[in-house]
Structure formats: C-alpha cells, structure tokens
Coordinates of C-alpha atoms in Angstrom, one line a residue:
M594 CA 81.4 77.5 25.9
K595 CA 83.5 74.4 26.5
R596 CA 86.2 76.4 28.2
G597 CA 83.7 78.0 30.6
V598 CA 82.2 74.6 31.5
L599 CA 85.6 73.1 32.1
K600 CA 86.7 76.1 34.3
F601 CA 83.3 75.9 36.3
T602 CA 84.0 72.1 36.9
A603 CA 87.6 72.7 38.0
C604 CA 86.6 75.5 40.5
C605 CA 83.9 73.1 42.0
L606 CA 86.4 70.4 42.2
A607 CA 88.8 72.7 44.1
A608 CA 86.2 74.0 46.4
G609 CA 85.0 70.6 47.1
M610 CA 88.5 69.6 48.2
T611 CA 88.8 72.6 50.4
L612 CA 85.5 72.0 52.0
G613 CA 86.6 68.3 52.6
G614 CA 89.7 69.3 54.2
T615 CA 88.1 71.7 56.5
G616 CA 85.5 69.2 57.4
T617 CA 88.0 66.8 58.8
V618 CA 88.8 69.3 61.5
A619 CA 85.8 68.2 63.6
F620 CA 85.6 69.2 67.3
A621 CA 84.5 66.7 70.1
S622 CA 81.1 67.2 71.1
K623 CA 81.8 66.4 74.7
D624 CA 80.4 69.1 76.9
T625 CA 83.2 69.9 79.4
E626 CA 82.9 72.7 82.0
L627 CA 85.8 73.3 84.5
A628 CA 86.6 76.3 86.6
G629 CA 83.8 78.2 84.8
I630 CA 85.0 77.1 81.5
H631 CA 82.5 76.2 78.7
T632 CA 84.0 74.2 75.8
Y633 CA 82.5 75.6 72.6
A634 CA 83.1 72.5 70.6
E635 CA 79.4 72.3 69.2
D636 CA 79.4 76.0 68.5
S637 CA 82.7 75.7 66.6
Q638 CA 81.1 72.8 64.5
E639 CA 78.2 75.1 63.6
E640 CA 80.5 77.9 62.8
T641 CA 82.8 75.7 60.7
A642 CA 79.8 74.3 58.8
A643 CA 78.6 77.7 58.2
E644 CA 81.9 78.8 56.9
Q645 CA 81.9 75.7 54.7
T646 CA 78.5 76.7 53.3
D647 CA 79.7 80.3 52.8
N648 CA 82.8 79.1 50.9
A649 CA 80.7 76.7 48.6
E650 CA 78.3 79.4 47.8
S651 CA 81.0 81.9 47.0
T652 CA 82.8 79.3 44.8
D653 CA 79.5 78.4 42.9
S654 CA 78.7 82.1 42.3
S655 CA 82.2 82.8 41.1
A656 CA 82.1 79.8 38.7
D657 CA 78.7 80.6 37.3
T658 CA 79.9 84.3 36.6
E659 CA 83.0 83.1 35.1
A660 CA 81.3 80.6 32.9
A661 CA 78.7 83.0 31.6
S662 CA 81.6 85.4 30.7
E663 CA 83.6 82.8 29.1
T664 CA 80.3 81.7 27.0
E665 CA 79.6 85.2 26.0
S666 CA 83.3 85.7 24.9
T667 CA 83.3 82.5 22.8
E668 CA 80.1 83.2 21.0
T669 CA 81.3 86.8 20.0
A670 CA 84.6 85.4 18.8
A671 CA 82.8 82.8 16.7
A672 CA 80.6 85.4 15.0
E673 CA 83.6 87.5 14.1
N674 CA 86.2 85.0 12.9
T675 CA 86.2 81.1 12.8
E676 CA 90.1 81.1 13.0
A677 CA 89.8 83.1 16.2
E678 CA 87.4 80.6 17.6
T679 CA 89.8 77.8 16.8
A680 CA 92.6 79.6 18.6
E681 CA 90.4 80.4 21.6
T682 CA 89.3 76.7 21.8
A683 CA 93.1 75.7 22.0
A684 CA 93.6 78.3 24.6
A685 CA 90.6 77.0 26.5
D686 CA 92.1 73.5 26.4
N687 CA 95.3 74.9 27.8
T688 CA 93.4 76.7 30.5
E689 CA 91.6 73.5 31.5
A690 CA 94.8 71.8 31.9
E691 CA 96.1 74.5 34.0
T692 CA 92.9 74.3 36.1
V693 CA 93.0 70.7 36.6
E694 CA 96.6 71.0 37.7
T695 CA 95.7 73.7 40.2
A696 CA 92.8 71.7 41.6
A697 CA 95.1 68.6 41.9
A698 CA 97.7 70.9 43.9
E699 CA 94.9 72.3 46.1
T700 CA 93.7 68.7 46.8
A701 CA 97.1 67.7 47.7
E702 CA 97.6 70.7 50.0
A703 CA 94.1 70.0 51.7
A704 CA 95.2 66.3 52.2
E705 CA 98.5 67.5 53.8
T706 CA 96.5 69.9 56.0
E707 CA 94.0 67.2 56.9
A708 CA 96.9 64.8 57.8
A709 CA 98.4 67.6 60.2
V710 CA 95.2 67.8 62.4
D711 CA 94.9 65.5 65.3
T712 CA 91.3 65.3 66.9
S713 CA 92.1 62.7 69.5
L714 CA 92.3 65.1 72.5
N715 CA 89.5 67.4 71.5
G716 CA 87.5 68.3 74.5
T717 CA 89.9 67.1 77.0
Q718 CA 91.5 68.9 79.9
A719 CA 95.0 69.9 80.1
F720 CA 97.2 71.8 82.7
A721 CA 100.1 74.2 82.0
Q722 CA 103.5 73.2 83.2
C723 CA 106.0 76.1 83.2
D724 CA 108.0 78.3 85.5
E725 CA 105.5 81.2 85.4
Y726 CA 103.2 81.4 82.5
I727 CA 102.6 80.5 78.9
N728 CA 101.4 82.7 76.0
V729 CA 98.2 82.0 74.0
R730 CA 98.5 83.2 70.5
S731 CA 96.0 84.0 67.8
G732 CA 97.6 81.4 65.4
A733 CA 99.6 78.2 65.5
D734 CA 103.1 79.9 65.3
T735 CA 105.3 82.1 67.4
N736 CA 104.8 85.1 65.1
S737 CA 101.1 85.3 66.0
E738 CA 99.6 87.9 68.2
V739 CA 99.5 87.2 72.0
V740 CA 95.8 87.1 73.2
G741 CA 96.2 85.7 76.7
K742 CA 98.3 83.9 79.3
V743 CA 97.9 80.7 81.0
Y744 CA 99.8 80.5 84.4
N745 CA 101.6 77.4 85.8
N746 CA 99.1 74.7 86.8
G747 CA 96.3 76.6 84.8
S748 CA 93.6 74.6 83.2
V749 CA 92.5 74.7 79.5
T750 CA 90.3 72.6 77.3
I751 CA 91.8 71.3 74.1
L752 CA 89.7 72.1 70.9
G753 CA 92.1 70.7 68.4
Q754 CA 95.7 69.9 67.6
T755 CA 97.8 71.2 64.6
G756 CA 101.2 69.8 64.4
D757 CA 102.8 70.5 67.9
W758 CA 100.2 73.2 68.7
Y759 CA 97.0 72.8 70.7
E760 CA 93.8 75.1 70.0
V761 CA 92.6 75.7 73.6
Q762 CA 90.0 77.5 75.3
S763 CA 90.3 78.7 78.9
G764 CA 88.2 81.4 80.8
N765 CA 87.7 84.2 78.2
V766 CA 90.7 83.2 76.1
T767 CA 90.7 81.1 72.9
G768 CA 93.9 80.5 70.9
Y769 CA 97.0 78.3 70.5
V770 CA 99.6 77.1 72.7
K771 CA 102.6 74.8 72.3
A772 CA 101.7 71.3 73.2
E773 CA 104.9 70.4 75.0
Y774 CA 104.1 72.8 78.0
F775 CA 100.8 71.1 78.8
A776 CA 100.1 67.8 80.8
T777 CA 97.4 65.6 79.5
G778 CA 95.9 62.0 80.5
S779 CA 96.9 60.5 83.9
E780 CA 99.5 63.3 84.6
A781 CA 96.7 65.9 84.1
E782 CA 94.5 63.9 86.4
A783 CA 97.2 63.9 89.1
I784 CA 97.6 67.7 88.7
A785 CA 93.9 68.3 89.0
E786 CA 93.8 66.4 92.3
E787 CA 96.5 68.6 93.7
V788 CA 95.6 72.1 92.3
G789 CA 91.7 71.8 92.3
Y790 CA 89.7 74.1 94.7
N791 CA 86.6 72.2 96.1
V792 CA 83.6 74.6 96.8
A793 CA 80.3 73.9 98.4
T794 CA 77.5 76.2 97.2
V795 CA 74.6 76.5 99.8
Y796 CA 71.0 75.7 98.7
P797 CA 68.7 76.8 101.6
E798 CA 68.2 80.4 102.8
A799 CA 70.2 79.8 105.8
L800 CA 72.5 76.8 106.8
M801 CA 74.1 76.3 110.2
I802 CA 78.0 75.7 110.3
R803 CA 78.8 73.5 113.3
S804 CA 81.9 72.8 115.3
E805 CA 81.7 69.1 114.7
P806 CA 80.1 66.7 112.0
S807 CA 77.0 66.4 114.1
E808 CA 73.6 68.2 114.2
D809 CA 74.0 68.2 118.2
S810 CA 77.3 70.0 118.1
E811 CA 77.6 73.8 118.6
A812 CA 76.7 76.3 115.8
I813 CA 79.7 78.5 115.1
G814 CA 78.3 80.3 112.1
M815 CA 75.7 80.5 109.4
A816 CA 75.8 80.6 105.6
E817 CA 73.2 82.0 103.3
S818 CA 71.8 80.8 100.0
S819 CA 74.4 80.8 97.2
D820 CA 77.3 81.4 99.6
Q821 CA 80.2 79.3 98.5
L822 CA 82.6 77.7 101.0
E823 CA 86.0 76.1 100.7
V824 CA 85.9 72.4 101.2
V825 CA 88.9 71.0 103.2
A826 CA 87.6 67.4 103.6
Y827 CA 84.5 65.2 102.7
E828 CA 83.6 63.1 105.8
G829 CA 80.7 60.9 105.2
D830 CA 77.5 63.0 105.2
W831 CA 79.4 66.2 106.3
M832 CA 82.0 68.5 104.5
K833 CA 84.6 70.2 106.4
V834 CA 84.9 73.9 105.3
A835 CA 87.3 76.7 106.0
L836 CA 85.7 79.8 107.5
D837 CA 89.0 81.7 107.6
A838 CA 92.8 80.9 107.9
D839 CA 92.4 79.4 111.4
T840 CA 88.8 78.4 111.6
Y841 CA 87.0 75.3 110.3
G842 CA 83.5 73.9 110.6
Y843 CA 81.2 71.4 109.3
V844 CA 78.0 71.6 106.9
N845 CA 75.6 68.8 106.1
A846 CA 76.4 67.7 102.4
Y847 CA 72.7 67.2 101.8
Y848 CA 72.1 71.0 101.7
V849 CA 74.9 72.0 99.4
S850 CA 76.3 71.3 95.8
Y851 CA 79.9 70.3 95.4
D852 CA 82.1 71.8 92.7
T853 CA 85.8 71.6 91.7
Y854 CA 87.4 74.8 90.3
Y855 CA 90.7 75.4 88.5
S856 CA 92.7 78.4 87.6
T857 CA 92.1 79.5 83.9
A858 CA 93.8 81.8 81.6
E859 CA 93.6 85.6 81.4
T860 CA 93.2 87.9 78.5
L861 CA 95.7 90.7 78.2
E862 CA 92.9 93.1 79.2
E863 CA 92.0 91.0 82.2
E864 CA 95.8 90.8 83.2
Q865 CA 96.2 94.7 82.9
A866 CA 93.0 95.1 84.9
R867 CA 94.1 92.7 87.6
L868 CA 97.5 94.4 87.7
D869 CA 96.0 97.9 87.8
Q870 CA 93.6 96.8 90.6
Q871 CA 96.7 95.5 92.5
W872 CA 98.5 98.7 92.0
L873 CA 95.5 100.7 93.2
D874 CA 95.2 98.2 96.2
Y875 CA 98.9 98.8 97.0
L876 CA 98.4 102.6 96.8
A877 CA 95.4 102.5 99.0
E878 CA 97.3 100.2 101.6
Q879 CA 100.3 102.8 101.5
E880 CA 97.8 105.6 101.9
A881 CA 96.3 104.0 104.7
E882 CA 99.6 103.2 106.4
Q883 CA 100.7 106.8 105.8
Q884 CA 97.4 108.0 107.3
A885 CA 97.9 105.7 110.3
A886 CA 101.4 107.0 110.7
E887 CA 100.4 110.6 110.6
E888 CA 97.6 109.9 113.1
A889 CA 100.1 108.1 115.3
Y890 CA 102.4 111.1 115.2
L891 CA 99.6 113.7 115.9
A892 CA 98.6 111.5 118.8
A893 CA 102.0 111.3 120.0
I894 CA 102.5 115.2 119.6
A895 CA 99.1 115.6 121.4
E896 CA 100.2 113.3 124.3
Q897 CA 103.5 115.2 124.5
E898 CA 101.7 118.5 124.7
A899 CA 99.4 117.1 127.3
Q900 CA 102.2 115.9 129.4
A901 CA 104.1 119.2 129.1
A902 CA 100.9 121.0 130.2
A903 CA 100.4 118.6 133.1
A904 CA 104.1 119.1 134.1
E905 CA 103.6 122.9 133.8
Q906 CA 100.3 122.7 135.8
A907 CA 102.1 120.5 138.5
A908 CA 105.0 123.2 138.6
A909 CA 102.5 126.0 138.9
D910 CA 100.6 124.2 141.6
A911 CA 104.0 123.4 143.5
A912 CA 105.0 127.0 143.2
A913 CA 101.6 128.1 144.5
Q914 CA 101.8 125.7 147.4
A915 CA 105.3 126.9 148.2
A916 CA 104.2 130.6 148.0
A917 CA 101.3 129.7 150.3
E918 CA 103.5 127.9 152.8
Q919 CA 106.0 130.9 152.6
Q920 CA 103.3 133.4 153.2
A921 CA 101.9 131.2 156.1
A922 CA 105.5 131.1 157.5
A923 CA 105.8 134.9 157.2
D924 CA 102.6 135.4 158.9
Q925 CA 103.6 133.1 161.7
A926 CA 107.0 134.8 162.0
A927 CA 105.2 138.2 162.2
A928 CA 102.8 136.8 164.9
D929 CA 105.7 135.5 166.8
Q930 CA 107.5 138.8 166.4
A931 CA 104.5 140.6 167.7
A932 CA 104.2 138.4 170.7
A933 CA 107.9 138.8 171.6
Q934 CA 107.4 142.5 171.3
Q935 CA 104.5 142.3 173.6
Q936 CA 106.4 140.1 176.0
A937 CA 109.2 142.6 175.9
E938 CA 107.0 145.4 176.6
Y939 CA 105.4 143.7 179.5
E940 CA 108.8 142.7 180.9
A941 CA 110.0 146.3 180.5
Q942 CA 106.9 147.4 182.5
V943 CA 107.6 144.9 185.1
T944 CA 111.2 146.2 185.2
A945 CA 109.9 149.9 185.4
D946 CA 107.7 148.8 188.4
A947 CA 110.7 147.2 190.2
Q948 CA 112.7 150.3 189.6
A949 CA 109.9 152.4 191.1
Q950 CA 109.7 150.1 193.9
A951 CA 113.5 150.4 194.4
D952 CA 113.3 154.2 194.1
A953 CA 110.6 154.2 196.6
A954 CA 112.7 152.2 199.0
Y955 CA 115.6 154.4 198.5
Q956 CA 113.4 157.5 199.2
E957 CA 112.5 155.7 202.4
Y958 CA 116.1 155.3 203.1
L959 CA 116.7 158.9 202.6
D960 CA 113.7 159.7 204.8
A961 CA 115.3 157.4 207.5
Q962 CA 118.6 159.0 207.0
A963 CA 117.1 162.3 207.4
A964 CA 115.3 161.1 210.5
A965 CA 118.6 159.7 211.8
D966 CA 120.4 162.9 211.1
A967 CA 117.5 164.8 212.9
A968 CA 117.9 162.3 215.9
T969 CA 121.5 163.0 216.0
Q970 CA 121.0 166.6 216.2
Q971 CA 118.9 166.1 219.2
A972 CA 121.8 164.2 220.8
D973 CA 119.8 161.3 221.3
E974 CA 122.5 158.6 220.8
Q975 CA 120.0 155.9 221.3
A976 CA 117.7 157.3 218.7
V977 CA 120.5 157.9 216.5
A978 CA 121.7 154.4 216.8
D979 CA 118.0 153.1 216.4
T980 CA 117.5 155.4 213.5
A981 CA 120.9 154.4 212.0
A982 CA 120.1 150.6 212.4
Q983 CA 116.8 151.3 210.7
A984 CA 118.4 153.2 207.9
Q985 CA 120.9 150.5 207.4
A986 CA 118.2 147.9 207.3
E987 CA 116.2 150.0 204.8
Y988 CA 119.3 150.6 202.7
Q989 CA 119.8 146.8 202.7
E990 CA 116.2 146.4 201.7
Y991 CA 116.9 148.9 198.8
L992 CA 120.1 146.9 197.7
D993 CA 118.0 143.7 197.7
A994 CA 115.3 145.3 195.7
Q995 CA 117.8 146.9 193.3
A996 CA 119.4 143.4 192.8
A997 CA 116.0 141.8 192.3
A998 CA 115.1 144.6 189.8
D999 CA 118.5 144.1 188.0
A1000 CA 118.0 140.3 187.9
Q1001 CA 114.4 140.7 186.5
A1002 CA 115.8 143.0 183.9
Q1003 CA 118.4 140.5 182.9
A1004 CA 115.9 137.7 182.8
E1005 CA 113.6 139.9 180.5
A1006 CA 116.6 140.8 178.4
D1007 CA 117.6 137.1 178.2
A1008 CA 114.0 136.1 177.1
A1009 CA 113.7 138.9 174.6
A1010 CA 117.2 137.6 173.1
Q1011 CA 115.8 134.1 173.1
A1012 CA 112.6 135.1 171.4
Q1013 CA 114.4 137.1 168.8
A1014 CA 116.8 134.2 168.1
A1015 CA 113.8 131.8 167.9
A1016 CA 112.1 134.2 165.4
E1017 CA 115.4 134.6 163.2
Q1018 CA 115.7 130.8 163.4
A1019 CA 112.1 130.3 162.2
A1020 CA 112.5 132.8 159.4
A1021 CA 115.7 131.0 158.3
E1022 CA 114.0 127.6 158.4
Q1023 CA 111.1 129.0 156.5
A1024 CA 113.5 130.5 153.8
A1025 CA 115.3 127.1 153.6
A1026 CA 112.1 125.3 153.2
E1027 CA 111.1 127.7 150.6
Q1028 CA 114.3 127.2 148.7
A1029 CA 113.9 123.4 148.9
A1030 CA 110.4 123.6 147.6
A1031 CA 111.7 125.8 144.6
E1032 CA 114.5 123.4 144.0
Q1033 CA 112.0 120.5 144.2
A1034 CA 109.5 122.1 141.8
A1035 CA 112.5 122.9 139.5
A1036 CA 113.6 119.3 139.6
E1037 CA 110.3 117.9 138.8
Q1038 CA 109.8 120.3 136.0
A1039 CA 113.2 119.2 134.6
A1040 CA 112.3 115.5 135.2
A1041 CA 108.9 116.0 133.3
E1042 CA 110.7 117.6 130.3
Q1043 CA 113.3 114.8 130.3
A1044 CA 110.5 112.2 130.3
A1045 CA 108.6 114.0 127.6
A1046 CA 111.9 114.3 125.6
E1047 CA 112.6 110.5 126.2
Q1048 CA 109.0 109.7 125.2
A1049 CA 109.3 111.7 122.0
A1050 CA 112.7 110.0 121.2
A1051 CA 111.2 106.6 121.9
E1052 CA 108.2 107.2 119.6
Q1053 CA 110.6 108.6 116.9
A1054 CA 112.7 105.5 117.2
A1055 CA 109.6 103.2 117.0
A1056 CA 108.4 105.2 114.0
E1057 CA 111.9 104.8 112.4
Q1058 CA 111.9 101.0 113.3
A1059 CA 108.4 100.6 111.6
A1060 CA 109.5 102.5 108.6
A1061 CA 112.7 100.3 108.5
E1062 CA 110.6 97.0 108.8
Q1063 CA 108.2 98.3 106.2
A1064 CA 111.1 99.1 103.9
A1065 CA 112.6 95.6 104.5
S1066 CA 109.3 93.9 103.8
E1067 CA 109.1 95.7 100.4
D1068 CA 112.8 95.1 99.4
T1069 CA 112.4 92.3 96.9
S1070 CA 116.4 92.0 96.9
Y1071 CA 116.5 90.6 100.3
T1072 CA 118.9 87.6 100.7
D1073 CA 119.9 85.4 103.5
T1074 CA 123.6 86.1 104.4
S1075 CA 123.9 82.9 106.3
A1076 CA 126.7 80.6 104.8
S1077 CA 125.2 77.3 103.5
S1078 CA 125.7 75.1 100.5
S1079 CA 122.9 72.7 101.2
L1080 CA 119.9 72.2 99.0
G1081 CA 117.6 73.5 101.7
Q1082 CA 119.5 76.8 102.0
E1083 CA 119.4 77.1 98.2
I1084 CA 115.6 76.7 98.4
A1085 CA 115.3 79.3 101.2
N1086 CA 117.4 81.8 99.3
Y1087 CA 115.5 81.3 96.1
A1088 CA 112.1 81.9 98.0
L1089 CA 113.6 85.2 99.5
Q1090 CA 113.7 86.6 96.0
F1091 CA 109.9 87.0 95.9
V1092 CA 109.5 89.0 99.2
G1093 CA 107.2 91.9 98.7
N1094 CA 105.3 90.2 95.9
P1095 CA 101.4 89.9 96.4
Y1096 CA 99.3 87.3 98.2
V1097 CA 96.5 86.0 96.0
W1098 CA 94.0 83.4 97.3
G1099 CA 94.3 80.3 95.1
G1100 CA 97.3 81.6 93.3
T1101 CA 100.6 79.9 92.5
S1102 CA 102.6 82.6 90.7
L1103 CA 105.5 83.7 92.6
T1104 CA 105.4 87.2 90.9
N1105 CA 101.8 87.8 90.2
G1106 CA 100.4 86.4 93.4
A1107 CA 100.2 83.1 95.4
D1108 CA 98.6 81.8 98.6
C1109 CA 100.6 80.2 101.4
S1110 CA 100.7 76.6 100.0
G1111 CA 100.8 77.8 96.3
F1112 CA 104.0 79.8 97.3
T1113 CA 105.8 76.8 98.8
Q1114 CA 104.7 74.5 96.0
S1115 CA 106.0 76.8 93.3
V1116 CA 109.3 77.4 95.2
F1117 CA 109.9 73.5 95.5
A1118 CA 108.9 73.1 91.8
N1119 CA 111.8 75.3 90.8
F1120 CA 114.1 72.5 92.1
G1121 CA 112.2 69.6 90.6
I1122 CA 110.3 68.8 93.8
G1123 CA 106.6 68.1 93.7
I1124 CA 104.6 68.6 96.8
P1125 CA 100.9 68.7 97.3
R1126 CA 98.7 71.7 96.8
T1127 CA 97.2 72.4 100.1
A1128 CA 98.8 73.2 103.5
A1129 CA 97.2 70.3 105.1
S1130 CA 98.2 67.9 102.3
Q1131 CA 101.8 69.3 102.4
S1132 CA 101.9 68.7 106.3
G1133 CA 100.9 65.0 105.9
S1134 CA 103.8 64.3 103.4
G1135 CA 107.5 64.8 103.3
T1136 CA 109.9 63.6 106.1
P1137 CA 108.6 64.7 109.6
V1138 CA 111.1 67.0 111.4
S1139 CA 111.4 68.0 115.0
L1140 CA 110.8 71.8 115.8
D1141 CA 113.9 71.9 117.7
S1142 CA 115.9 70.4 114.5
L1143 CA 114.9 72.8 111.9
Q1144 CA 117.0 73.6 108.9
A1145 CA 116.7 76.1 106.1
G1146 CA 114.3 74.7 103.4
D1147 CA 112.0 72.9 106.0
L1148 CA 108.3 73.6 106.0
I1149 CA 106.6 74.8 109.1
F1150 CA 102.8 74.3 109.6
Y1151 CA 100.4 76.3 111.7
G1152 CA 96.7 75.9 112.7
D1153 CA 94.3 75.5 115.6
G1154 CA 92.4 72.2 115.2
G1155 CA 93.7 71.7 111.8
I1156 CA 96.5 72.8 109.4
S1157 CA 95.6 76.1 108.0
H1158 CA 99.0 77.8 107.1
V1159 CA 102.5 76.8 105.9
A1160 CA 105.7 78.8 105.8
L1161 CA 109.3 78.1 104.6
Y1162 CA 112.1 78.1 107.3
I1163 CA 115.1 80.2 106.1
G1164 CA 117.4 79.8 109.2
G1165 CA 118.0 82.1 112.0
G1166 CA 114.7 81.6 113.7
Q1167 CA 112.8 83.2 110.6
V1168 CA 110.5 82.2 107.9
V1169 CA 109.3 83.5 104.6
H1170 CA 105.7 83.0 103.6
A1171 CA 102.7 84.3 101.9
S1172 CA 101.1 85.8 104.8
S1173 CA 97.8 87.6 103.8
S1174 CA 96.4 89.9 101.0
T1175 CA 97.4 92.8 103.3
T1176 CA 101.0 92.0 103.8
G1177 CA 101.8 89.7 100.8
I1178 CA 104.9 87.6 100.8
I1179 CA 107.0 88.6 103.9
V1180 CA 109.6 87.3 106.3
S1181 CA 108.6 86.7 110.0
S1182 CA 109.8 85.0 113.1
Y1183 CA 109.2 81.3 112.8
N1184 CA 107.2 81.4 116.2
Y1185 CA 105.0 84.5 115.3
R1186 CA 102.3 82.0 115.7
T1187 CA 102.6 78.6 117.5
P1188 CA 103.9 76.1 114.9
V1189 CA 102.4 72.6 115.0
S1190 CA 104.7 70.5 113.0
A1191 CA 107.6 70.6 110.3
S1192 CA 108.3 68.6 107.3
R1193 CA 111.3 68.2 104.9
Y1194 CA 111.1 67.6 101.2
W1195 CA 114.7 68.0 100.0

C-alpha cells in the first residue's frame, strides 16, 4: 500500500513538472494580420492548455491504476507470507527512491527546456533574407520534414523561439525556420517599407478613377465594389493608383480602405500547384504561338496562291487581248487584201477598156489604109495623099492611145505592187506586235512568279527569324560576350542568367518569378547592393546617369506621366528586364519604349 501511494505521488510530481515546463511556452496574445496571415497565438494557447489537461488526466489515471494494482499485490502477499511482505516493503522503498530520482531528472530536463524557450519575439513580424528561399520544417532541426518554403523578403509571424530556431506561421504554413535567416525589429520595419504592396479596396458600388486629384478632372475609368487597386502614392485626400503598367489615376481616399500586403510562404502543395499552373500556362502560350504561326503560314500560302492565280489570270487576259488584236489585224489585212484585189480588177478593167479603144483606133487605121489603097487604085494622087495623111494621123493617134494604155497598165501594176507591199508590211507589223505581246505576257508571268517566290522566301526568312528570336528568348544560358571587368558588367552578366524565367506580379524570385522592380532588386542584392522595391522608388535613388552615357549595370526607367517600368542595361544598346506575364524575363532594345531616365547603384 505504501509503495503504491509513493509511486502515485512520484508520478504526479513528474507530471506536474512536465505541465509546468510546457506552460512556460506561452504565445503572445497580440492579434497580427499581415498579407492575409492570421496569427494563431490564442488558438495555440488553448490547444496547449488542452494538451496539458489531457496529459494531467492521463497521468492521474495511470497513477490510480498502478496504485490500486500495487495495493492488491501487497495485501495478497501479506496474507500469504509475512516474510514476503517484509521483502516487498523493502522493494517498494527501493522503487520509491528510483521514482524520486526519475522525477528529479524529469524536473531538471523540464527546467532546461523551459530555459531554452524565448517568448520575447512572439507575435512579431520577420522577413526572410536569403538568395532564393528558406525551408520551413515540421521540427526545430534540419532532419525534420520540409512542410513549406519562404522566399526572399517573404513575411512570417513568430510564434516562439527554441534555441536558434523560430516557430513561425505564414500563409497556410506553420513550422520551424533557422532564426539567422530572418530580419526582425528595425531591420524588418525597413524591409516592410520596401517590399510591402499597398492596396485600396473600393467601398461603393461604383467609384470614378480620375486623371488628377480633383473631382473636376476627367474620369478615365471606374472601379466597382470590392475591386482592389495598387496604391502608388498617398496625396492628401487622394490616392494615386496604377491601372496598368503605363496608366495611373486618382481615387478619393474617403471611399476606399487602405491595406498593406506582403509575400507569404507556400506549402509544398501550393508550390507544386503554382509550378504546374506555370507549366500549363507555358504550354498554352506555346500552343497559341504555334497556332498563330500555322495561321500565318496558311495565310501566306493563301496569299501566294491568290497572287499566282492573279498572275495566271493576268497572263490569260493578256493572251486573250493579244489574240483579239491579232485577229483584228488579220481581219484588217484581209480587208486590205480584198480592197487591193478589187482595185486591181478595176484597174485591169480600165486597161482592157484602153486596149479596146486602141484596137478600135487601129481598126480605123486599117480602114483608112484600105481607103488609101482604094484611092491609090483610082489613081487619085490627091486622094491618096489625103488618105495617107489621114491614115498617118490615125496611126499616130493609135500610137498615142497605145502609149496611154501602156502607161495606165504600168501605173495600175505599180499601184497593185504597192498595195501588195503595204499588205505584206501590215502583216509583218501585226506578227511583230503579236510576238512582242506574247513576249511581254511571258515576261509579266515570269515577274509574277519571281515576286511570289521572293515573297515566299521573305515570309520563310521572317518565320525563321521569329523562331530564332523565340529560341533566343527561351535560352537561359545567354551571356553577354562584350569584354568588361567592371562591376556593372558583372551585374549585367549575372542578370542574363535568368532570361526565360517567368514574370510574376509582386514576385522577387529570379527563378520562380519576379516583376520588373523585384527582378532588379534581387539582381543587385546578389552583389550586396540594396535598392528600393518599386520602379518609381528606384528611379528616385542612386546616381542619375545621362541616357547618352549609359554603361552596363545601369537601370533605365520608362513611363508616361510617372515611372511604371524598369530595365537593366547590359550594353550594346540592349536591356534585360521582367517584361510581362506573357514574355517573362527577356532581352530587348533599350529604346523599345521611350526611356525617361537612368540611375547607377554600383
């Protein structure tokens, strides 16, 4: 019985020390909510208290059961043998001593555990300071399971400290991190100023966004209830908000709430889901680009076919025109030939009439000669003379008529020859014109085919150039070949390693995603150079640099009416920058947009 009571007391003592040790790990009751993070300090206290109660009840129950068992055993032994009871009592005394020693050891261990717990930072905010990310583990040692990740400048709430480990809560992640990688106190406050995102949440159903901080200025947009707008500056009763990368406006601060958000941790499942979504987005983007390329190719083929059909139609029209002209010329030649034939027939008829007239005159001559002969026969010399003179005159008339007929025949022959020569000349000229038209049509067809071939070659070259540029933009091994040993060139070369990585609004990770200013801030941080978080803040710091005196490593700023984008100059008239969610981190010409200013931080 005595042994059972002593063991029960020792168990209670040991349990009481354990509860006391646990009770010293009290969490701050401060309610902190940052970047959507709720500090579960009060919930943890309730759970701890519940665990203490469960432990105490379990210890009491175990002690009662063991005491009853020990009592039953002692009474049975006493009934059987008195000497055995004496021996058992001695054993109980020994057990009691062992129990007291065990309780003392547990008390010392609990005291050591209590001394290792620091509650001074409970409920405070801290920021990760690392190259990329810090693992959050399930226990305060490096062998514990990784349950999440906090990226550089990510925010956590400290729930407690054990040795050189913080117990933290961030987003949906609760676990342990090495304290040396987190900034607290004034350093954390400075980081919060740089990395925090200020958001205005709209109250009314509709709120006008104006071009200037005045109710009289032009309305350039409208926000609806619960819409969230990024706040660039707080100017009296107005907030300057970003509508997109290049457009800013103003809303009345009376109609919105003002909150500051910070980047928080990711569980491994959230990280995998984000990476899976990025991969799906990348595949969708590649598919869209492939579809666009195919559509462009098909459009080029259709254009080429249309041009070829147009060229063929033009050649056919030219051939038809040439054939029509050739037929018209042939018809004209035939008409001319018919006219010449008719003229020749007419002239032949005229010649025949002249010949008939000459024959008639000759017959008259013969008649006159016969008359002269008859007169001679009558010995009438005078009559003979007269008749001979008349015959001579008529013969001369005949000769004249014959000469006129010959001249007319010659003239008609000459005219017929000229008409024939003219017809042959016209036919030759028509054949030459038809040959020239055919050659012109062939030349135009060849020119059209050459133009189509050159167009296809140009489109093919453009497609190959686009493919080469796309491949270059996805090549993460791109390096600047310009020889330079300056720190600015080292910064530029370092930044080029991340070409092809994704653009994430509000991100600062060089591998998992960053926006324009997060990208430049993280690049400079690698060289121990701290710069502000936003593009507008970065443009107002550093050493101003003239745009005609740029060096590798300088920051170039862009915007219309305010700084909205920043890029890192890499030399050779080019910049590397986190461009957009569509293109990610790419290399561009420094004047792909009109630069506003430049600054140097190295």
